[in-house]
mmCIF file of C-alpha atoms and ligand atoms in Angstrom:
data_model
loop_
_atom_site.group_PDB
_atom_site.id
_atom_site.type_symbol
_atom_site.label_atom_id
_atom_site.label_comp_id
_atom_site.label_asym_id
_atom_site.label_seq_id
_atom_site.Cartn_x
_atom_site.Cartn_y
_atom_site.Cartn_z
ATOM 1 C CA MET A 28 18.046 -23.378 -7.173
ATOM 2 C CA SER A 29 18.300 -25.555 -4.047
ATOM 3 C CA ASN A 30 18.010 -24.469 -0.407
ATOM 4 C CA SER A 31 15.093 -22.148 -1.022
ATOM 5 C CA ILE A 32 14.050 -19.905 1.840
ATOM 6 C CA LEU A 33 11.408 -18.175 -0.281
ATOM 7 C CA PHE A 34 9.033 -21.135 -0.387
ATOM 8 C CA GLU A 35 9.174 -21.911 3.337
ATOM 9 C CA ALA A 36 6.063 -21.268 5.456
ATOM 10 C CA PHE A 37 5.991 -18.233 7.755
ATOM 11 C CA GLN A 38 3.996 -17.295 10.842
ATOM 12 C CA LEU A 39 2.732 -13.694 10.557
ATOM 13 C CA GLY A 40 1.110 -12.747 13.843
ATOM 14 C CA ARG A 41 -1.645 -15.299 14.229
ATOM 15 C CA ILE A 42 -1.846 -16.369 10.603
ATOM 16 C CA SER A 43 0.254 -18.963 8.786
ATOM 17 C CA LEU A 44 1.546 -18.085 5.341
ATOM 18 C CA LYS A 45 2.232 -21.017 3.017
ATOM 19 C CA ASN A 46 5.339 -19.298 1.616
ATOM 20 C CA LYS A 47 7.290 -16.039 1.894
ATOM 21 C CA VAL A 48 6.079 -14.641 -1.400
ATOM 22 C CA VAL A 49 3.873 -11.559 -1.012
ATOM 23 C CA MET A 50 1.852 -10.079 -3.847
ATOM 24 C CA ALA A 51 2.612 -6.338 -3.695
ATOM 25 C CA PRO A 52 -0.289 -3.859 -3.608
ATOM 26 C CA MET A 53 -1.171 -2.740 -7.130
ATOM 27 C CA THR A 54 -3.859 -0.309 -8.211
ATOM 28 C CA ARG A 55 -5.729 -1.729 -11.213
ATOM 29 C CA SER A 56 -8.801 0.537 -11.362
ATOM 30 C CA ARG A 57 -11.275 -2.311 -11.944
ATOM 31 C CA ALA A 58 -13.861 -1.123 -9.407
ATOM 32 C CA ASP A 59 -16.947 0.633 -10.765
ATOM 33 C CA GLN A 60 -17.494 4.403 -11.028
ATOM 34 C CA ASP A 61 -18.840 4.404 -7.458
ATOM 35 C CA HIS A 62 -15.681 2.708 -6.158
ATOM 36 C CA VAL A 63 -17.444 -0.604 -5.516
ATOM 37 C CA PRO A 64 -15.405 -3.775 -6.284
ATOM 38 C CA THR A 65 -16.559 -5.766 -9.339
ATOM 39 C CA ASP A 66 -16.857 -9.554 -9.833
ATOM 40 C CA ILE A 67 -13.680 -9.793 -11.922
ATOM 41 C CA MET A 68 -11.657 -8.633 -8.918
ATOM 42 C CA ALA A 69 -12.467 -11.875 -7.066
ATOM 43 C CA THR A 70 -11.240 -13.866 -10.070
ATOM 44 C CA TYR A 71 -8.061 -11.764 -10.327
ATOM 45 C CA TYR A 72 -7.096 -12.233 -6.684
ATOM 46 C CA GLN A 73 -8.086 -15.914 -6.632
ATOM 47 C CA GLN A 74 -5.771 -16.533 -9.607
ATOM 48 C CA ARG A 75 -2.908 -15.039 -7.562
ATOM 49 C CA ALA A 76 -3.632 -16.762 -4.214
ATOM 50 C CA ASN A 77 -0.492 -18.895 -4.630
ATOM 51 C CA ALA A 78 1.294 -16.056 -2.802
ATOM 52 C CA GLY A 79 1.660 -16.618 0.935
ATOM 53 C CA LEU A 80 0.094 -13.189 1.403
ATOM 54 C CA ILE A 81 -1.761 -10.894 -0.992
ATOM 55 C CA ILE A 82 -1.866 -7.178 -0.267
ATOM 56 C CA THR A 83 -4.704 -5.592 -2.212
ATOM 57 C CA GLU A 84 -4.517 -2.539 -4.384
ATOM 58 C CA GLY A 85 -4.737 0.784 -2.532
ATOM 59 C CA THR A 86 -8.307 1.071 -1.212
ATOM 60 C CA ALA A 87 -9.870 4.318 -0.013
ATOM 61 C CA PRO A 88 -10.855 4.545 3.654
ATOM 62 C CA SER A 89 -13.062 7.553 2.921
ATOM 63 C CA PRO A 90 -14.650 9.459 0.022
ATOM 64 C CA ASN A 91 -12.035 12.222 0.519
ATOM 65 C CA GLY A 92 -9.290 9.657 -0.006
ATOM 66 C CA VAL A 93 -10.368 8.196 -3.352
ATOM 67 C CA GLY A 94 -8.080 10.302 -5.558
ATOM 68 C CA TYR A 95 -8.087 8.072 -8.634
ATOM 69 C CA ALA A 96 -10.755 6.922 -11.070
ATOM 70 C CA ARG A 97 -12.331 3.522 -10.342
ATOM 71 C CA ILE A 98 -10.174 2.552 -7.367
ATOM 72 C CA PRO A 99 -12.137 0.610 -4.748
ATOM 73 C CA GLY A 100 -13.227 1.921 -1.346
ATOM 74 C CA ILE A 101 -14.151 0.363 2.001
ATOM 75 C CA TYR A 102 -16.283 3.127 3.499
ATOM 76 C CA ASN A 103 -19.836 1.921 2.790
ATOM 77 C CA GLU A 104 -22.002 -1.202 3.079
ATOM 78 C CA GLN A 105 -22.076 -1.842 -0.644
ATOM 79 C CA GLN A 106 -18.284 -1.926 -0.774
ATOM 80 C CA ILE A 107 -18.027 -4.234 2.253
ATOM 81 C CA ALA A 108 -20.480 -6.659 0.621
ATOM 82 C CA ALA A 109 -18.622 -6.524 -2.712
ATOM 83 C CA TRP A 110 -15.240 -7.302 -1.092
ATOM 84 C CA LYS A 111 -16.572 -10.479 0.589
ATOM 85 C CA PRO A 112 -16.364 -12.658 -2.559
ATOM 86 C CA VAL A 113 -12.720 -11.518 -2.926
ATOM 87 C CA THR A 114 -11.650 -12.665 0.535
ATOM 88 C CA GLU A 115 -13.666 -15.892 0.194
ATOM 89 C CA ALA A 116 -12.053 -16.684 -3.158
ATOM 90 C CA VAL A 117 -8.531 -16.159 -1.793
ATOM 91 C CA HIS A 118 -9.215 -18.154 1.372
ATOM 92 C CA ALA A 119 -10.681 -21.007 -0.716
ATOM 93 C CA GLU A 120 -7.204 -21.359 -2.289
ATOM 94 C CA GLY A 121 -5.450 -21.390 1.096
ATOM 95 C CA GLY A 122 -4.223 -17.822 0.618
ATOM 96 C CA LYS A 123 -4.253 -14.880 3.021
ATOM 97 C CA ILE A 124 -5.151 -11.322 2.162
ATOM 98 C CA PHE A 125 -4.579 -7.892 3.720
ATOM 99 C CA MET A 126 -6.292 -4.766 2.431
ATOM 100 C CA GLN A 127 -4.097 -1.767 1.722
ATOM 101 C CA LEU A 128 -5.760 1.380 3.091
ATOM 102 C CA MET A 129 -4.740 4.257 0.837
ATOM 103 C CA HIS A 130 -5.980 7.784 1.477
ATOM 104 C CA THR A 131 -4.582 9.724 -1.458
ATOM 105 C CA GLY A 132 -4.640 13.145 0.270
ATOM 106 C CA ARG A 133 -3.408 15.797 -2.181
ATOM 107 C CA VAL A 134 -2.789 13.280 -5.005
ATOM 108 C CA SER A 135 -6.292 13.683 -6.336
ATOM 109 C CA HIS A 136 -8.710 15.478 -8.599
ATOM 110 C CA PRO A 137 -12.270 16.708 -7.946
ATOM 111 C CA LEU A 138 -13.532 14.762 -10.990
ATOM 112 C CA ASN A 139 -12.370 11.529 -9.345
ATOM 113 C CA LEU A 140 -14.004 12.244 -5.980
ATOM 114 C CA PRO A 141 -17.558 11.417 -4.915
ATOM 115 C CA GLU A 142 -19.798 14.482 -4.621
ATOM 116 C CA GLY A 143 -19.346 16.472 -1.438
ATOM 117 C CA SER A 144 -15.735 15.334 -0.813
ATOM 118 C CA THR A 145 -12.705 17.552 -0.278
ATOM 119 C CA ILE A 146 -9.068 17.224 -1.307
ATOM 120 C CA LEU A 147 -7.162 17.346 1.977
ATOM 121 C CA ALA A 148 -3.471 17.512 2.899
ATOM 122 C CA PRO A 149 -1.293 18.564 5.840
ATOM 123 C CA SER A 150 -0.453 21.817 4.025
ATOM 124 C CA ALA A 151 -1.997 23.673 1.093
ATOM 125 C CA ILE A 152 0.738 22.577 -1.337
ATOM 126 C CA ALA A 153 -0.070 20.746 -4.578
ATOM 127 C CA PRO A 154 2.408 18.136 -5.802
ATOM 128 C CA ALA A 155 4.612 19.788 -8.438
ATOM 129 C CA ASN A 156 4.816 18.470 -11.998
ATOM 130 C CA THR A 157 2.163 15.854 -11.392
ATOM 131 C CA GLU A 158 -1.061 15.426 -13.313
ATOM 132 C CA MET A 159 -4.035 13.231 -12.483
ATOM 133 C CA TYR A 160 -5.919 11.042 -14.955
ATOM 134 C CA THR A 161 -9.704 11.495 -15.006
ATOM 135 C CA ASP A 162 -12.178 9.372 -17.018
ATOM 136 C CA GLN A 163 -14.103 12.539 -17.960
ATOM 137 C CA GLU A 164 -11.335 14.866 -19.172
ATOM 138 C CA GLY A 165 -8.122 12.849 -19.392
ATOM 139 C CA SER A 166 -5.006 14.151 -17.605
ATOM 140 C CA GLN A 167 -5.591 17.267 -15.534
ATOM 141 C CA PRO A 168 -3.407 19.492 -13.364
ATOM 142 C CA ILE A 169 -3.770 18.697 -9.658
ATOM 143 C CA PRO A 170 -5.415 21.533 -7.701
ATOM 144 C CA THR A 171 -4.104 22.914 -4.410
ATOM 145 C CA PRO A 172 -5.489 20.891 -1.477
ATOM 146 C CA LYS A 173 -7.176 22.279 1.644
ATOM 147 C CA GLU A 174 -4.893 22.389 4.685
ATOM 148 C CA MET A 175 -6.399 20.014 7.232
ATOM 149 C CA SER A 176 -7.781 21.482 10.433
ATOM 150 C CA ILE A 177 -7.304 19.580 13.696
ATOM 151 C CA GLU A 178 -10.898 18.436 13.262
ATOM 152 C CA ASP A 179 -10.119 17.142 9.733
ATOM 153 C CA ILE A 180 -7.151 15.238 11.160
ATOM 154 C CA LYS A 181 -9.246 13.572 13.879
ATOM 155 C CA GLU A 182 -11.918 12.722 11.351
ATOM 156 C CA ALA A 183 -9.431 11.194 8.909
ATOM 157 C CA ALA A 184 -7.980 9.035 11.721
ATOM 158 C CA ASN A 185 -11.516 7.859 12.569
ATOM 159 C CA GLU A 186 -12.039 7.001 8.895
ATOM 160 C CA TYR A 187 -8.972 4.722 8.920
ATOM 161 C CA VAL A 188 -10.269 3.013 12.064
ATOM 162 C CA GLN A 189 -13.735 2.469 10.610
ATOM 163 C CA ALA A 190 -12.239 1.283 7.314
ATOM 164 C CA ALA A 191 -10.071 -1.257 9.163
ATOM 165 C CA LYS A 192 -13.140 -2.564 10.995
ATOM 166 C CA ASN A 193 -15.005 -2.743 7.686
ATOM 167 C CA ALA A 194 -12.120 -4.711 6.157
ATOM 168 C CA ILE A 195 -12.333 -7.267 8.964
ATOM 169 C CA THR A 196 -16.111 -7.495 8.433
ATOM 170 C CA ALA A 197 -15.421 -8.182 4.750
ATOM 171 C CA GLY A 198 -13.203 -11.131 5.723
ATOM 172 C CA PHE A 199 -9.712 -9.645 5.377
ATOM 173 C CA ASP A 200 -6.904 -11.090 7.496
ATOM 174 C CA GLY A 201 -5.639 -7.596 8.248
ATOM 175 C CA VAL A 202 -4.894 -4.169 6.800
ATOM 176 C CA GLU A 203 -1.797 -2.387 5.540
ATOM 177 C CA LEU A 204 -1.619 1.353 6.207
ATOM 178 C CA HIS A 205 -0.193 2.981 3.074
ATOM 179 C CA ALA A 206 2.361 5.423 4.456
ATOM 180 C CA ALA A 207 4.494 5.331 1.295
ATOM 181 C CA ASN A 208 4.648 6.720 -2.247
ATOM 182 C CA GLY A 209 3.497 10.231 -1.437
ATOM 183 C CA TYR A 210 -0.070 9.580 -0.237
ATOM 184 C CA LEU A 211 -1.707 11.179 2.811
ATOM 185 C CA LEU A 212 0.246 9.468 5.587
ATOM 186 C CA GLU A 213 3.579 10.136 3.879
ATOM 187 C CA GLN A 214 2.497 13.699 3.109
ATOM 188 C CA PHE A 215 2.528 14.191 6.895
ATOM 189 C CA ILE A 216 5.953 12.548 7.343
ATOM 190 C CA ASN A 217 7.754 14.607 4.706
ATOM 191 C CA PRO A 218 8.714 18.244 5.405
ATOM 192 C CA GLY A 219 8.264 19.111 1.709
ATOM 193 C CA SER A 220 4.519 18.427 1.922
ATOM 194 C CA ASN A 221 4.051 19.118 5.640
ATOM 195 C CA GLN A 222 4.893 22.705 6.556
ATOM 196 C CA ARG A 223 2.568 22.885 9.560
ATOM 197 C CA THR A 224 3.736 24.689 12.653
ATOM 198 C CA ASP A 225 1.307 22.976 15.066
ATOM 199 C CA ALA A 226 1.550 19.607 16.856
ATOM 200 C CA TYR A 227 1.227 17.729 13.503
ATOM 201 C CA GLY A 228 4.321 19.242 11.884
ATOM 202 C CA ASP A 229 7.481 21.172 12.531
ATOM 203 C CA SER A 230 9.590 18.402 14.115
ATOM 204 C CA ILE A 231 10.230 14.691 13.727
ATOM 205 C CA ASP A 232 7.644 13.755 16.322
ATOM 206 C CA GLY A 233 5.209 16.333 14.933
ATOM 207 C CA ARG A 234 5.466 15.012 11.378
ATOM 208 C CA SER A 235 5.160 11.426 12.681
ATOM 209 C CA LYS A 236 2.201 12.141 14.965
ATOM 210 C CA PHE A 237 -0.641 11.530 12.507
ATOM 211 C CA VAL A 238 0.865 8.264 11.224
ATOM 212 C CA LEU A 239 1.413 6.977 14.746
ATOM 213 C CA GLU A 240 -2.069 7.997 15.901
ATOM 214 C CA VAL A 241 -3.637 6.220 12.931
ATOM 215 C CA ALA A 242 -1.467 3.140 13.582
ATOM 216 C CA GLU A 243 -2.283 3.069 17.282
ATOM 217 C CA GLN A 244 -6.016 3.648 16.885
ATOM 218 C CA THR A 245 -6.288 1.081 14.090
ATOM 219 C CA ALA A 246 -4.340 -1.469 16.138
ATOM 220 C CA ASP A 247 -6.588 -0.792 19.151
ATOM 221 C CA ALA A 248 -9.653 -1.368 16.981
ATOM 222 C CA ILE A 249 -8.725 -4.627 15.198
ATOM 223 C CA GLY A 250 -5.548 -5.874 16.945
ATOM 224 C CA ALA A 251 -1.922 -4.922 16.269
ATOM 225 C CA ASP A 252 -1.374 -8.414 14.844
ATOM 226 C CA LYS A 253 -3.703 -7.435 11.995
ATOM 227 C CA VAL A 254 -2.093 -4.087 11.110
ATOM 228 C CA GLY A 255 0.960 -3.644 8.886
ATOM 229 C CA ILE A 256 2.360 -0.454 7.405
ATOM 230 C CA ARG A 257 4.136 0.440 4.152
ATOM 231 C CA LEU A 258 6.967 2.982 4.178
ATOM 232 C CA SER A 259 9.083 4.356 1.336
ATOM 233 C CA PRO A 260 12.087 5.980 3.004
ATOM 234 C CA GLY A 261 14.021 8.081 0.513
ATOM 235 C CA GLY A 262 11.269 7.597 -2.047
ATOM 236 C CA ALA A 263 10.427 10.143 -4.684
ATOM 237 C CA PHE A 264 6.869 9.421 -5.841
ATOM 238 C CA ASN A 265 4.190 12.082 -6.178
ATOM 239 C CA ASP A 266 6.641 14.899 -5.392
ATOM 240 C CA VAL A 267 7.436 13.588 -1.910
ATOM 241 C CA ASN A 268 11.222 13.526 -2.064
ATOM 242 C CA PRO A 269 14.259 12.492 -0.026
ATOM 243 C CA PHE A 270 14.943 15.087 2.681
ATOM 244 C CA GLU A 271 17.631 16.078 5.117
ATOM 245 C CA GLY A 272 17.225 14.227 8.404
ATOM 246 C CA GLN A 273 15.257 11.359 6.899
ATOM 247 C CA GLU A 274 17.343 8.748 8.744
ATOM 248 C CA GLU A 275 16.377 10.261 12.105
ATOM 249 C CA THR A 276 12.744 10.498 11.041
ATOM 250 C CA PHE A 277 12.497 6.880 9.921
ATOM 251 C CA LYS A 278 14.470 5.686 12.929
ATOM 252 C CA TYR A 279 11.974 7.410 15.211
ATOM 253 C CA LEU A 280 9.001 6.059 13.270
ATOM 254 C CA ALA A 281 10.333 2.490 13.123
ATOM 255 C CA GLN A 282 10.986 2.468 16.851
ATOM 256 C CA ALA A 283 7.514 3.816 17.644
ATOM 257 C CA LEU A 284 5.842 1.348 15.251
ATOM 258 C CA GLY A 285 7.780 -1.444 16.964
ATOM 259 C CA LYS A 286 6.427 -0.326 20.341
ATOM 260 C CA LEU A 287 2.912 -0.526 18.884
ATOM 261 C CA LYS A 288 3.751 -4.110 17.839
ATOM 262 C CA LEU A 289 2.427 -3.737 14.318
ATOM 263 C CA VAL A 290 2.543 -7.059 12.501
ATOM 264 C CA TYR A 291 4.953 -5.861 9.799
ATOM 265 C CA VAL A 292 6.730 -2.970 8.134
ATOM 266 C CA HIS A 293 6.709 -3.179 4.341
ATOM 267 C CA LEU A 294 9.675 -1.342 2.842
ATOM 268 C CA VAL A 295 9.525 0.077 -0.668
ATOM 269 C CA ASP A 296 12.590 0.587 -2.853
ATOM 270 C CA HIS A 297 11.501 1.865 -6.240
ATOM 271 C CA SER A 298 14.974 2.200 -7.758
ATOM 272 C CA SER A 299 13.953 -0.450 -10.309
ATOM 273 C CA MET A 300 11.339 2.114 -11.415
ATOM 274 C CA GLY A 301 13.835 4.939 -11.775
ATOM 275 C CA THR A 302 13.817 6.625 -8.349
ATOM 276 C CA PRO A 303 17.005 6.920 -6.253
ATOM 277 C CA ALA A 304 18.042 3.665 -4.537
ATOM 278 C CA VAL A 305 17.248 3.411 -0.826
ATOM 279 C CA PRO A 306 20.550 2.942 1.034
ATOM 280 C CA THR A 307 20.848 -0.561 2.525
ATOM 281 C CA SER A 308 21.948 1.062 5.778
ATOM 282 C CA LEU A 309 18.587 2.869 6.009
ATOM 283 C CA LYS A 310 16.680 -0.383 5.422
ATOM 284 C CA GLU A 311 18.779 -2.108 8.089
ATOM 285 C CA LEU A 312 18.210 0.761 10.509
ATOM 286 C CA ILE A 313 14.434 0.505 10.091
ATOM 287 C CA ARG A 314 14.562 -3.293 10.397
ATOM 288 C CA ASP A 315 16.580 -3.109 13.620
ATOM 289 C CA GLU A 316 14.608 -0.284 15.227
ATOM 290 C CA PHE A 317 11.250 -1.886 14.368
ATOM 291 C CA GLY A 318 12.288 -5.336 15.570
ATOM 292 C CA GLY A 319 9.376 -7.236 13.952
ATOM 293 C CA THR A 320 8.568 -8.719 10.555
ATOM 294 C CA ILE A 321 9.890 -6.858 7.516
ATOM 295 C CA ILE A 322 8.578 -7.220 3.976
ATOM 296 C CA ILE A 323 11.063 -6.043 1.357
ATOM 297 C CA SER A 324 9.934 -5.007 -2.111
ATOM 298 C CA GLY A 325 11.017 -3.496 -5.392
ATOM 299 C CA GLY A 326 12.575 -5.162 -8.417
ATOM 300 C CA TYR A 327 12.915 -8.640 -6.915
ATOM 301 C CA THR A 328 13.611 -11.830 -8.855
ATOM 302 C CA ARG A 329 13.739 -15.275 -7.261
ATOM 303 C CA GLU A 330 17.523 -15.042 -7.059
ATOM 304 C CA SER A 331 17.723 -11.608 -5.440
ATOM 305 C CA ALA A 332 14.871 -12.530 -3.084
ATOM 306 C CA GLU A 333 16.730 -15.633 -1.861
ATOM 307 C CA THR A 334 19.914 -13.570 -1.441
ATOM 308 C CA ASP A 335 18.264 -10.820 0.620
ATOM 309 C CA LEU A 336 16.316 -13.333 2.730
ATOM 310 C CA ALA A 337 19.556 -15.199 3.441
ATOM 311 C CA LYS A 338 21.159 -11.869 4.455
ATOM 312 C CA LYS A 339 18.135 -11.273 6.710
ATOM 313 C CA LEU A 340 17.395 -7.884 5.169
ATOM 314 C CA GLY A 341 13.737 -8.895 5.497
ATOM 315 C CA HIS A 342 11.518 -11.875 6.315
ATOM 316 C CA LEU A 343 9.101 -11.795 3.356
ATOM 317 C CA VAL A 344 9.510 -10.562 -0.222
ATOM 318 C CA ALA A 345 6.858 -8.741 -2.230
ATOM 319 C CA PHE A 346 6.587 -9.087 -6.012
ATOM 320 C CA GLY A 347 4.578 -6.520 -7.938
ATOM 321 C CA ARG A 348 4.909 -6.311 -11.717
ATOM 322 C CA PRO A 349 5.817 -10.030 -12.087
ATOM 323 C CA TYR A 350 2.331 -10.886 -10.728
ATOM 324 C CA LEU A 351 0.483 -8.822 -13.339
ATOM 325 C CA ALA A 352 0.949 -11.157 -16.297
ATOM 326 C CA ASN A 353 1.907 -14.310 -14.351
ATOM 327 C CA PRO A 354 -0.954 -15.244 -12.035
ATOM 328 C CA ASN A 355 0.756 -18.568 -11.161
ATOM 329 C CA LEU A 356 3.977 -16.770 -10.234
ATOM 330 C CA VAL A 357 5.040 -19.079 -7.388
ATOM 331 C CA GLU A 358 4.895 -22.161 -9.602
ATOM 332 C CA LYS A 359 6.699 -20.347 -12.419
ATOM 333 C CA ILE A 360 9.599 -19.090 -10.344
ATOM 334 C CA LYS A 361 9.874 -22.449 -8.575
ATOM 335 C CA ASN A 362 10.240 -24.137 -11.956
ATOM 336 C CA GLY A 363 12.470 -21.455 -13.404
ATOM 337 C CA ASP A 364 9.931 -20.802 -16.188
ATOM 338 C CA SER A 365 10.240 -17.601 -18.201
ATOM 339 C CA LEU A 366 7.804 -14.859 -17.214
ATOM 340 C CA ASN A 367 5.268 -13.014 -19.385
ATOM 341 C CA ASP A 368 5.796 -9.248 -19.644
ATOM 342 C CA PRO A 369 2.976 -7.052 -18.361
ATOM 343 C CA ASN A 370 1.239 -4.690 -20.767
ATOM 344 C CA PHE A 371 1.335 -1.116 -19.467
ATOM 345 C CA ASP A 372 -1.641 -0.160 -21.654
ATOM 346 C CA THR A 373 -3.972 -2.361 -19.575
ATOM 347 C CA PHE A 374 -2.682 -1.494 -16.088
ATOM 348 C CA TYR A 375 -5.636 0.796 -15.254
ATOM 349 C CA THR A 376 -8.261 0.125 -17.941
ATOM 350 C CA PRO A 377 -11.671 -1.327 -17.060
ATOM 351 C CA GLY A 378 -12.528 -4.936 -17.897
ATOM 352 C CA GLU A 379 -10.851 -8.329 -18.113
ATOM 353 C CA VAL A 380 -8.322 -7.605 -20.869
ATOM 354 C CA GLY A 381 -4.826 -7.577 -19.374
ATOM 355 C CA TYR A 382 -6.358 -8.409 -15.986
ATOM 356 C CA THR A 383 -7.772 -11.911 -15.654
ATOM 357 C CA ASP A 384 -6.938 -13.260 -19.129
ATOM 358 C CA TYR A 385 -3.334 -14.405 -18.612
HETATM 359 C C1 FMN B 426 0.270 -1.096 -11.872
HETATM 360 C C2 FMN B 426 0.891 -0.789 -10.529
HETATM 361 C C3 FMN B 426 0.087 -0.280 -9.516
HETATM 362 C C4 FMN B 426 0.636 -0.017 -8.250
HETATM 363 N N1 FMN B 426 -0.195 0.409 -7.244
HETATM 364 C C5 FMN B 426 0.272 0.485 -5.972
HETATM 365 C C6 FMN B 426 -0.620 0.709 -4.871
HETATM 366 O O1 FMN B 426 -1.860 0.818 -5.018
HETATM 367 N N2 FMN B 426 -0.072 0.787 -3.635
HETATM 368 C C7 FMN B 426 1.276 0.658 -3.409
HETATM 369 O O2 FMN B 426 1.725 0.734 -2.267
HETATM 370 N N3 FMN B 426 2.131 0.432 -4.441
HETATM 371 C C8 FMN B 426 1.668 0.304 -5.687
HETATM 372 N N4 FMN B 426 2.531 -0.020 -6.714
HETATM 373 C C9 FMN B 426 3.943 -0.321 -6.409
HETATM 374 C C10 FMN B 426 4.148 -1.841 -6.192
HETATM 375 O O3 FMN B 426 3.520 -2.266 -4.997
HETATM 376 C C11 FMN B 426 5.650 -2.196 -6.073
HETATM 377 O O4 FMN B 426 6.212 -1.546 -4.969
HETATM 378 C C12 FMN B 426 6.424 -1.849 -7.345
HETATM 379 O O5 FMN B 426 5.764 -2.333 -8.492
HETATM 380 C C13 FMN B 426 7.862 -2.376 -7.311
HETATM 381 O O6 FMN B 426 7.863 -3.760 -7.164
HETATM 382 P P1 FMN B 426 8.133 -4.733 -8.451
HETATM 383 O O7 FMN B 426 9.484 -4.360 -8.973
HETATM 384 O O8 FMN B 426 8.098 -6.120 -7.885
HETATM 385 O O9 FMN B 426 7.049 -4.456 -9.425
HETATM 386 C C14 FMN B 426 2.018 -0.247 -8.012
HETATM 387 C C15 FMN B 426 2.816 -0.728 -9.057
HETATM 388 C C16 FMN B 426 2.270 -1.002 -10.297
HETATM 389 C C17 FMN B 426 3.158 -1.575 -11.365
#
């Protein structure tokens, strides 16, 4: 394919990306039981540093936000120290790396949380028809979360801010706030999971308030040019579903995030994974209201990426599953080589098999 836009360099805030390929955030559960990154994670990310930008797997900003077995955190000194070899390895290859901050909120299980933590959410509503895997007892029903008090909300915002500072200390080029796929920030946005009647619910600005406070405070702490955000408008993961008035909600959010001058909005469309397609008009609305860099993601191939970049639907394109079994993805898609299929059985299992052995 000639006239590639995908392999051109791109200026993202103050950092230069060597191409427009982004590695999408993917949970791989290779941290240890205490949520500390392991050595093989540096190898894994280094192997994939051909992307212009890597976004790490969802990483917990606080013990309350861990949710899953063996996902990494960034809330203590041990974790900060263990992430340093990851950022050094990626930078040694000329890559850039943002950390995705993922507080799982109600998508959680007590067996997966450090002692003394609490499962928190905007309202005391468990996600329906969703189970959570635990190392101890396999799949378990998800319990009803505690409705966050105003104090809990302030504390959670402070945890994001501290986590962002910790990420910078660990050498990351920035952070991505995970406000997609049904985790804590999206639980506030969506009226199905947020039935509060106070200032943090009830209306578009109420349901957006926590997300915008976290975005603003994080940007104040480390610089707006180091803070991106992921949104999944119309998504249907973790029982956070499309809702009436979502266009107005995402229009409001995109505009407000633009005013905060966040470095990018990362849009998720998981229709290639079986959820309803996100209307192109909604993506364009968010792009136009935000006014800054847009990362598009979900089901992309080289061809569809070039097409959507040419149409200016977004500026950068994230690839998820293709990166799992093809560490040298950029070279492969440049050459038109066929891609290895990922093995679902090793997505979240400990160790190197199906992780660093491709
Ligand atoms: C194994 C796996 C883990 C994932 N974990 C995360 C995650 O931690 N955070 C997130 O925002 N999305 C996560 N996703 C979604 C991907 O970032 C991406 O949006 C999705 O795979 C669709 O893109 P693709 O078609 O290029 O794979 C995950 C996807 C997979 C396959």
